[in-house]
Short mmCIF file of C-alpha atoms and ligand atoms in Angstrom, two decimals:
data_model
loop_
_atom_site.label_atom_id
_atom_site.label_comp_id
_atom_site.label_asym_id
_atom_site.label_seq_id
_atom_site.Cartn_x
_atom_site.Cartn_y
_atom_site.Cartn_z
CA MET V 248 -12.80 143.74 82.48
CA ARG V 249 -10.80 140.62 82.98
CA LYS V 250 -7.43 140.82 84.86
CA ILE V 251 -5.67 139.55 81.94
CA ASP V 252 -6.41 142.72 80.15
CA ASP V 253 -4.41 144.78 82.53
CA CYS V 254 -1.08 142.85 81.40
CA LYS V 255 0.07 145.07 78.77
CA ILE V 256 3.19 145.48 76.33
CA PHE V 257 4.32 149.10 75.86
CA GLY V 258 7.06 151.08 74.22
CA LEU V 259 9.77 152.76 76.26
CA THR V 260 11.03 156.32 75.14
CA GLN V 261 14.38 156.27 73.81
CA ILE V 262 16.52 159.17 74.39
CA GLY V 263 19.48 157.75 72.78
CA ASP V 264 21.70 159.81 69.88
CA GLU V 265 24.12 159.29 67.27
CA ARG V 266 26.05 157.23 69.52
CA GLY V 267 23.48 154.65 70.23
CA ASN V 268 20.30 153.75 72.25
CA LEU V 269 19.65 154.82 75.68
CA ILE V 270 16.46 154.19 77.76
CA VAL V 271 15.71 155.63 81.23
CA ILE V 272 13.49 154.32 84.11
CA GLU V 273 13.57 156.28 87.14
CA GLY V 274 11.07 156.77 89.91
CA LYS V 275 7.70 156.44 88.45
CA SER V 276 8.69 157.81 84.85
CA GLN V 277 7.73 155.26 82.19
CA ILE V 278 6.25 152.62 84.62
CA PRO V 279 3.26 152.59 86.97
CA PHE V 280 5.45 152.13 90.29
CA GLU V 281 8.23 153.00 92.08
CA ILE V 282 10.66 150.38 91.79
CA LYS V 283 11.70 148.48 95.04
CA ARG V 284 13.55 145.63 93.53
CA LEU V 285 15.22 144.57 90.55
CA PHE V 286 16.36 140.99 89.03
CA TYR V 287 17.59 139.67 86.11
CA ILE V 288 17.40 136.20 84.34
CA PHE V 289 20.23 135.08 81.97
CA GLY V 290 21.63 131.81 80.63
CA THR V 291 18.46 130.04 80.89
CA ASP V 292 18.09 126.91 79.15
CA SER V 293 15.87 127.15 76.28
CA ASN V 294 13.62 124.11 77.42
CA ALA V 295 13.13 125.84 80.91
CA THR V 296 10.36 127.44 82.28
CA ARG V 297 10.66 129.85 85.04
CA GLY V 298 7.90 131.64 87.09
CA GLU V 299 5.07 129.34 87.64
CA HIS V 300 4.02 131.53 90.39
CA ALA V 301 1.42 134.30 91.27
CA ASN V 302 2.04 137.19 93.87
CA ILE V 303 -0.20 138.81 96.33
CA ASN V 304 1.35 141.97 96.42
CA SER V 305 4.16 142.21 93.74
CA GLU V 306 3.62 143.73 90.33
CA PHE V 307 6.23 143.54 87.70
CA ILE V 308 7.78 145.10 84.49
CA MET V 309 9.79 142.83 82.53
CA ILE V 310 12.15 144.00 79.84
CA CYS V 311 14.11 141.49 77.60
CA VAL V 312 17.07 143.76 77.46
CA SER V 313 18.83 141.33 75.04
CA GLY V 314 17.43 138.32 73.06
CA SER V 315 13.92 137.24 73.38
CA CYS V 316 11.53 134.79 75.38
CA LYS V 317 7.82 134.60 75.95
CA VAL V 318 5.43 135.04 79.08
CA ARG V 319 2.44 132.93 79.52
CA LEU V 320 -0.02 135.06 81.63
CA PHE V 321 -3.23 133.50 83.21
CA ASP V 322 -5.89 135.39 85.43
CA GLY V 323 -7.66 132.13 86.54
CA TYR V 324 -10.12 132.34 83.63
CA ALA V 325 -8.40 133.36 80.66
CA GLU V 326 -4.67 133.06 79.19
CA SER V 327 -2.41 135.20 77.04
CA ILE V 328 1.13 134.77 75.46
CA MET V 329 3.26 137.66 75.31
CA CYS V 330 6.47 137.83 73.17
CA LEU V 331 9.25 139.96 74.76
CA LYS V 332 12.26 140.57 71.96
CA SER V 333 13.14 144.37 71.97
CA PRO V 334 14.86 146.18 74.96
CA ASP V 335 12.46 149.21 74.39
CA CYS V 336 9.23 146.96 75.07
CA ALA V 337 8.10 146.74 78.40
CA LEU V 338 5.65 144.16 80.05
CA TYR V 339 3.38 145.29 83.01
CA ILE V 340 2.05 142.43 85.31
CA PRO V 341 -0.20 143.43 88.01
CA LYS V 342 -0.81 141.60 91.31
CA MET V 343 -2.25 138.32 91.30
CA ILE V 344 -1.73 136.99 87.73
CA TRP V 345 -0.05 133.56 87.15
CA LYS V 346 2.71 133.92 85.00
CA GLU V 347 5.31 131.56 83.16
CA MET V 348 8.48 132.59 81.29
CA PHE V 349 9.53 130.28 78.34
CA ASP V 350 11.21 129.78 75.10
CA PHE V 351 14.37 131.82 76.28
CA SER V 352 16.82 132.47 73.36
CA LYS V 353 20.58 131.80 74.25
CA ASN V 354 21.29 135.49 74.57
CA CYS V 355 18.30 136.29 76.62
CA VAL V 356 18.79 138.85 79.57
CA LEU V 357 15.24 139.41 81.00
CA LEU V 358 15.30 142.07 83.61
CA VAL V 359 12.56 142.04 85.99
CA LEU V 360 11.48 145.34 87.96
CA SER V 361 9.02 145.22 91.11
CA ASN V 362 7.11 147.58 93.32
CA MET V 363 7.78 145.11 96.16
CA PRO V 364 11.12 143.87 98.05
CA TYR V 365 11.35 139.96 97.84
CA ASP V 366 9.09 138.01 100.36
CA ALA V 367 8.56 134.17 99.86
CA LYS V 368 5.52 134.51 101.77
CA GLU V 369 3.50 136.41 99.12
CA TYR V 370 4.49 133.94 96.62
CA ILE V 371 1.70 131.43 95.41
CA ARG V 372 3.24 128.38 93.75
CA ASP V 373 0.50 126.23 93.37
CA LYS V 374 -1.65 126.57 90.48
CA ASN V 375 -4.76 125.36 91.98
CA GLU V 376 -4.36 127.29 94.77
CA TYR V 377 -4.00 130.23 92.80
CA ILE V 378 -7.12 129.42 91.04
CA ASN V 379 -9.15 128.82 94.04
CA ARG V 380 -7.98 132.19 95.89
CA ASN V 381 -8.78 133.86 92.89
CA ARG V 382 -12.28 132.89 92.20
P1 TYD T 100 11.91 132.17 91.44
O1 TYD T 100 10.82 132.79 92.06
O2 TYD T 100 11.73 130.73 91.40
O3 TYD T 100 12.70 132.71 90.34
P2 TYD T 100 11.64 132.57 88.97
O4 TYD T 100 10.41 133.39 89.30
O5 TYD T 100 12.86 133.30 88.17
O6 TYD T 100 11.80 131.35 88.27
O7 TYD T 100 13.26 132.09 92.56
C1 TYD T 100 14.23 131.07 92.47
C2 TYD T 100 15.10 131.46 93.83
O8 TYD T 100 15.82 132.94 94.11
C3 TYD T 100 14.07 131.06 95.22
O9 TYD T 100 14.73 130.40 95.98
C4 TYD T 100 13.94 132.32 95.56
C5 TYD T 100 14.90 133.17 95.19
N1 TYD T 100 14.83 134.81 94.90
C6 TYD T 100 15.26 135.67 96.13
O10 TYD T 100 15.52 135.56 97.00
N2 TYD T 100 14.62 137.11 95.30
C7 TYD T 100 14.18 137.19 94.50
O11 TYD T 100 13.86 138.61 94.26
C8 TYD T 100 13.82 136.16 93.56
C9 TYD T 100 13.08 136.77 92.18
C10 TYD T 100 14.12 134.86 93.94
#
């Protein structure tokens, strides 16, 4: 099986009521790892591409809590484009996947959860290096 097949979009359980919606992610509930870091990307130019890297140890969950964006995923062989456009949709990205986020809507807030604290040394930012390491 290709590594790209492990990149999956799945629905998050909502526990909202008549007042509105609520989604809770706590510990390992709903996602496959304990959260060590979260960051969010907003105010992104619609022509901008973010990411353009792979991570040796970090796994990610991406959730568009507002607006929409696309994520291009590449495992060294196959490519796949995922569209995130709902706050109850999560994209799981395992380690060692090349990712590029693009096509941000004006109101896009992309929430990213990770199993690892930030460590610049585990980022591969050269695509050719990524392809060579991955083969
Ligand atoms: P970068 O990885 O290029 O962001 P993106 O993947 O969203 O395109 O990071 C931009 C800058 O922010 C870079 O100098 C590293 C820093 N940064 C941190 O210090 N901690 C973090 O958790 C992240 C994601 C980035």
